[in-house]
Coordinates of C-alpha atoms in Angstrom, one line a residue:
M1 CA 153.1 143.8 82.1
S2 CA 151.0 146.9 83.1
M3 CA 148.8 147.0 86.2
S4 CA 145.6 147.1 84.0
R5 CA 146.7 144.0 82.1
R6 CA 147.5 142.1 85.3
I7 CA 144.0 143.0 86.7
R8 CA 142.4 141.8 83.5
S9 CA 144.4 138.6 83.7
N10 CA 143.4 137.9 87.3
D11 CA 139.8 138.6 86.4
M12 CA 140.0 136.1 83.6
K13 CA 141.4 133.4 86.0
K14 CA 138.7 134.1 88.5
K15 CA 136.0 133.7 85.8
L16 CA 137.6 130.4 84.6
I17 CA 137.8 129.1 88.2
Y18 CA 134.1 130.1 88.7
L19 CA 133.0 128.4 85.5
L20 CA 134.9 125.2 86.4
A21 CA 133.3 125.2 89.9
V22 CA 129.9 125.6 88.3
F23 CA 130.6 122.8 85.9
L24 CA 131.7 120.4 88.6
L25 CA 128.7 121.3 90.7
V26 CA 126.3 120.6 87.8
E27 CA 128.1 117.3 87.2
A28 CA 127.8 116.3 90.8
V29 CA 124.1 117.1 90.8
C30 CA 123.5 115.1 87.7
A31 CA 125.3 112.1 89.2
G32 CA 123.0 112.3 92.2
V33 CA 119.9 112.4 90.0
V34 CA 121.1 109.3 88.1
G35 CA 121.3 107.4 91.4
L36 CA 121.7 103.8 90.6
A37 CA 123.0 104.3 87.1
R38 CA 126.2 102.5 86.1
T39 CA 129.4 104.3 85.3
P40 CA 131.1 103.8 81.9
A41 CA 133.7 101.6 83.6
Q42 CA 131.0 99.4 85.1
E43 CA 129.3 99.1 81.8
E44 CA 132.3 97.2 80.4
E45 CA 131.8 94.4 82.9
D46 CA 128.8 92.1 83.5
L47 CA 126.2 93.4 85.9
L48 CA 126.3 91.1 88.9
I49 CA 123.0 90.9 90.8
V50 CA 122.9 88.9 94.0
T51 CA 119.6 87.9 95.5
S52 CA 118.8 87.1 99.1
F53 CA 116.9 83.8 98.7
Y54 CA 114.9 81.6 96.3
P55 CA 111.7 83.7 95.8
V56 CA 113.7 86.8 95.0
Y57 CA 116.1 84.8 92.9
L58 CA 113.4 83.3 90.8
L59 CA 111.7 86.7 90.2
T60 CA 115.0 88.3 89.2
R61 CA 115.7 85.5 86.7
N62 CA 112.4 86.2 85.1
L63 CA 113.1 89.9 84.8
T64 CA 116.6 89.5 83.5
E65 CA 116.0 86.7 81.0
G66 CA 117.7 87.6 77.7
A67 CA 119.4 90.7 79.0
G68 CA 123.0 91.0 77.8
G69 CA 125.9 91.1 80.3
V70 CA 123.8 90.2 83.4
T71 CA 124.6 87.5 85.9
V72 CA 122.2 86.6 88.7
C73 CA 123.5 84.7 91.8
N74 CA 121.6 83.6 94.9
L75 CA 123.3 84.3 98.2
T76 CA 121.6 81.5 100.1
E77 CA 121.1 77.9 98.9
N78 CA 117.9 77.7 96.8
H79 CA 116.7 74.7 98.9
S80 CA 117.2 76.4 102.3
G81 CA 113.7 77.9 102.5
C82 CA 113.1 81.0 104.5
V83 CA 116.1 82.9 105.8
H84 CA 115.0 84.2 109.2
D85 CA 118.0 82.7 111.0
Y86 CA 120.5 82.6 108.1
Q87 CA 124.1 83.2 109.1
L88 CA 126.4 84.9 106.5
T89 CA 129.6 83.0 105.6
T90 CA 132.9 84.3 104.4
E91 CA 132.0 83.3 100.9
D92 CA 128.8 85.2 101.2
M93 CA 130.6 88.4 102.2
R94 CA 133.1 88.0 99.2
L95 CA 130.1 87.6 96.8
L96 CA 128.4 90.7 98.2
E97 CA 131.6 92.7 97.8
K98 CA 131.5 92.0 94.1
A99 CA 127.8 92.7 93.7
D100 CA 126.5 95.6 91.8
L101 CA 123.0 95.2 93.2
F102 CA 121.6 93.2 96.1
F103 CA 117.9 92.3 95.8
I104 CA 116.1 91.4 99.0
N105 CA 112.5 90.6 99.8
G106 CA 112.3 93.1 102.6
G107 CA 109.8 93.3 105.4
G108 CA 112.3 92.1 108.0
M109 CA 112.9 88.8 106.2
E110 CA 116.7 89.4 105.7
S111 CA 117.5 90.5 109.3
F112 CA 120.8 88.7 108.9
M113 CA 122.0 91.6 106.7
E114 CA 121.8 94.3 109.4
E115 CA 125.4 93.9 110.6
A116 CA 126.8 93.1 107.1
A117 CA 125.3 96.3 105.8
K118 CA 127.3 98.3 108.2
L119 CA 130.5 96.7 106.9
M120 CA 129.5 97.4 103.2
P121 CA 127.9 100.9 103.2
D122 CA 128.4 101.2 99.4
L123 CA 126.3 98.1 98.6
S124 CA 123.2 99.0 96.6
V125 CA 120.4 97.2 98.3
V126 CA 117.0 97.1 96.7
S127 CA 113.9 95.8 98.6
A128 CA 111.3 94.1 96.5
G129 CA 108.8 94.8 99.3
E130 CA 109.0 98.6 99.2
G131 CA 105.5 100.1 99.6
I132 CA 103.7 96.7 100.1
G133 CA 101.1 96.5 102.9
L134 CA 102.1 93.7 105.3
I135 CA 100.0 91.6 107.7
E136 CA 100.9 92.1 111.3
N137 CA 102.4 89.1 113.0
D138 CA 100.7 90.2 116.3
S139 CA 97.3 89.3 114.8
L140 CA 98.3 85.6 114.5
H141 CA 99.4 82.9 116.9
V142 CA 102.9 81.5 116.1
H143 CA 103.9 78.6 118.4
G144 CA 106.9 76.3 118.7
E145 CA 108.6 74.6 121.6
G146 CA 112.4 75.2 121.2
D147 CA 111.7 77.0 118.0
T148 CA 114.9 78.7 116.8
H149 CA 113.1 81.0 114.3
D150 CA 113.2 84.7 115.2
H151 CA 109.5 85.6 115.1
S152 CA 110.2 89.0 116.7
E153 CA 109.4 90.8 113.4
E154 CA 106.3 92.9 113.6
Y155 CA 105.1 91.9 110.2
N156 CA 104.8 88.8 108.1
A157 CA 107.1 89.2 105.0
H158 CA 105.9 86.2 103.0
V159 CA 104.0 88.3 100.5
W160 CA 104.8 86.4 97.3
T161 CA 101.8 84.0 97.8
D162 CA 99.5 86.9 97.2
P163 CA 99.8 87.7 93.4
S164 CA 98.6 91.3 93.9
R165 CA 101.5 92.0 96.3
Y166 CA 103.9 89.9 94.1
L167 CA 103.0 92.3 91.2
I168 CA 104.3 95.2 93.3
Q169 CA 107.6 93.3 93.8
I170 CA 107.9 92.8 90.1
E171 CA 107.4 96.6 89.6
N172 CA 109.9 97.5 92.3
L173 CA 112.7 95.3 91.0
T174 CA 112.0 96.3 87.3
N175 CA 112.4 99.9 88.1
A176 CA 115.7 99.3 90.0
L177 CA 117.0 97.3 87.0
C178 CA 116.1 100.0 84.5
E179 CA 117.6 102.7 86.6
Y180 CA 120.9 101.0 87.2
D181 CA 121.2 99.4 83.7
P182 CA 119.3 101.5 81.2
T183 CA 120.9 99.8 78.2
N184 CA 118.8 96.7 78.9
E185 CA 115.6 98.7 79.9
E186 CA 113.6 97.5 76.9
C187 CA 114.3 93.9 77.8
Y188 CA 113.5 94.4 81.5
R189 CA 110.2 96.2 80.7
R190 CA 109.2 93.5 78.2
N191 CA 109.9 90.7 80.6
A192 CA 108.1 92.4 83.4
E193 CA 105.0 93.0 81.3
E194 CA 104.9 89.4 80.1
Y195 CA 105.5 87.9 83.5
G196 CA 103.1 90.3 85.2
A197 CA 100.4 89.4 82.8
R198 CA 100.7 85.7 83.8
V199 CA 100.7 86.6 87.5
S200 CA 97.6 88.7 86.9
E201 CA 95.9 85.5 85.7
L202 CA 96.6 83.9 89.1
E203 CA 95.1 87.0 90.7
E204 CA 91.9 86.5 88.8
E205 CA 91.7 82.8 89.6
L206 CA 92.0 83.5 93.3
E207 CA 89.4 86.3 93.1
T208 CA 87.0 83.8 91.4
L209 CA 87.7 81.2 94.1
R210 CA 87.2 83.8 96.9
E211 CA 83.4 83.4 96.9
R212 CA 83.8 79.7 97.8
A213 CA 86.6 80.2 100.3
Q214 CA 85.2 83.3 102.1
G215 CA 85.0 82.6 105.9
V216 CA 86.1 79.0 105.7
P217 CA 88.2 78.2 108.8
V218 CA 91.7 76.8 108.3
V219 CA 94.9 76.1 110.4
L220 CA 98.1 77.0 108.7
F221 CA 101.5 75.3 109.3
H222 CA 103.6 77.8 107.5
D223 CA 103.8 81.6 107.6
A224 CA 103.8 81.8 103.8
F225 CA 100.2 80.5 103.6
V226 CA 98.9 83.5 105.6
Y227 CA 98.8 85.7 102.5
L228 CA 97.2 83.0 100.4
A229 CA 94.5 82.4 102.9
D230 CA 94.0 86.1 103.5
V231 CA 93.5 86.9 99.8
L232 CA 90.8 84.2 99.7
G233 CA 89.1 85.8 102.7
M234 CA 89.4 82.6 104.8
E235 CA 89.2 82.5 108.6
I236 CA 92.7 81.7 110.0
I237 CA 92.2 79.8 113.2
D238 CA 95.9 79.5 114.0
T239 CA 99.3 79.8 112.4
V240 CA 102.0 77.4 113.4
D241 CA 105.5 77.7 112.0
L242 CA 107.8 74.9 113.0
D243 CA 111.2 73.7 111.8
A244 CA 111.7 70.0 111.1
D245 CA 113.6 69.7 114.4
T246 CA 111.1 71.5 116.7
S247 CA 107.8 70.5 118.2
L248 CA 104.7 72.3 119.5
A249 CA 104.5 73.0 123.2
P250 CA 101.8 70.7 124.8
G251 CA 99.8 73.7 126.0
D252 CA 99.8 75.3 122.6
L253 CA 98.8 72.1 121.0
T254 CA 95.8 71.7 123.3
E255 CA 94.8 75.3 122.6
M256 CA 95.1 74.8 118.8
I257 CA 92.9 71.7 119.0
E258 CA 90.3 73.5 121.1
E259 CA 90.2 76.5 118.8
T260 CA 89.9 74.3 115.8
V261 CA 86.9 72.5 117.3
A262 CA 85.3 75.8 118.4
H263 CA 85.6 77.3 114.9
G264 CA 84.5 74.1 113.2
G265 CA 87.8 73.8 111.3
K266 CA 87.9 70.9 108.9
M267 CA 91.2 71.5 107.2
Y268 CA 94.8 72.4 107.8
W269 CA 97.5 73.4 105.3
E270 CA 101.1 72.2 105.7
E271 CA 104.2 72.3 103.5
A272 CA 104.4 69.5 101.0
G273 CA 106.8 66.8 101.9
V274 CA 107.3 68.0 105.5
R275 CA 106.1 65.6 108.2
N276 CA 104.2 67.4 110.9
P277 CA 103.4 65.6 114.2
A278 CA 101.3 68.5 115.4
G279 CA 99.2 68.3 112.3
E280 CA 98.8 64.6 112.7
M281 CA 97.6 65.1 116.3
L282 CA 95.2 67.9 115.1
A283 CA 93.8 65.5 112.5
Q284 CA 93.4 62.7 115.1
E285 CA 91.6 64.9 117.7
T286 CA 89.4 67.0 115.4
G287 CA 89.0 65.1 112.2
A288 CA 90.5 68.0 110.2
R289 CA 92.1 66.9 106.9
C290 CA 95.6 67.8 105.8
Y291 CA 96.2 69.5 102.5
E292 CA 99.8 70.0 101.2
L293 CA 100.7 73.3 99.6
N294 CA 104.0 74.7 98.3
P295 CA 105.2 77.8 100.2
L296 CA 107.5 78.6 97.2
T297 CA 110.4 79.3 99.6
S298 CA 112.8 76.9 98.0
G299 CA 113.7 75.1 94.8
S300 CA 116.6 74.6 92.4
A301 CA 118.8 76.9 90.4
E302 CA 117.7 74.9 87.4
D303 CA 114.0 75.4 88.0
P304 CA 112.1 76.7 84.9
L305 CA 111.2 80.4 84.9
S306 CA 107.6 79.3 85.3
A307 CA 108.2 77.7 88.7
Y308 CA 106.3 80.3 90.7
L309 CA 103.4 80.2 88.3
D310 CA 103.3 76.4 88.3
G311 CA 103.6 76.2 92.1
M312 CA 100.8 78.7 92.6
R313 CA 98.5 76.9 90.2
Q314 CA 99.1 73.6 92.0
N315 CA 98.2 75.3 95.3
I316 CA 95.0 76.7 93.8
A317 CA 94.1 73.2 92.6
V318 CA 94.7 71.7 96.1
I319 CA 92.6 74.5 97.7
K320 CA 89.7 73.8 95.3
E321 CA 89.9 70.2 96.3
A322 CA 89.9 71.1 100.0
L323 CA 86.9 73.4 99.6
A324 CA 85.0 70.7 97.7
D325 CA 85.7 68.3 100.5
V326 CA 84.2 70.6 103.2
G327 CA 81.2 71.3 101.0
N328 CA 82.1 74.6 99.5

């Protein structure tokens, strides 16, 4: 082979190597743009979505209803309520290792995942609370003698009792689903539109009720009620979040009673079915009446898809009764 032919041959190889490098670079960039999109190998298997706890589980079920090849599992038991102090089990870790997506509420609710996330850096975690304005915990009083809850979070993450914030959660999870699983995008978008329309009806009901509730004082015995009272423009005298096995410190109980009297409080809200000695003492000392609401933190895997809507409508009915009792 002549020298000129060898030169042309080497030049051709260089060009081929250059073109191959460009092709690989373009492919890598495209993969980065796709982000959450599934690979062909993943598309052959069911999409496994793991959710952190009941409110996120129920929302995800609504969005994925009718979508082919999708399985939704809840990490924590649906009846466990809030997950401030949840401890991951070996079974939980195994489930997360299999998950394609892990949907969380966000806002500090799932602090139990901080260490686990370090062990599973490839886990795709999606926060439903992205971009949602949160109420600062510092603006509220949270008491509990021997309370094991970690209330060190700066913000209250129980946003789902405010329909306007819940609508943002719907949008966030819908976008994640469509990005990761575009084959079912039409189903996800349709479900989100239909479910969102029904949630918007709750938003309108609360806005109508706001005129009656504006400025009415109330004591809350669950963090999840903060957003509900806030959207109604009510005056939150105190917020007390107690586990079933904890009690209110005597000094805090006295302070709560004095504040209720000072603000003319005539009602307090507590979780339905949960006996609250502090509430009973408050009623005895101030005459304030108890009204039971559903914080929508727990339920059953067999609950209907309308469970959130049903629970919120029941809450609205109870609040209307409470406002009528105090003359509003």
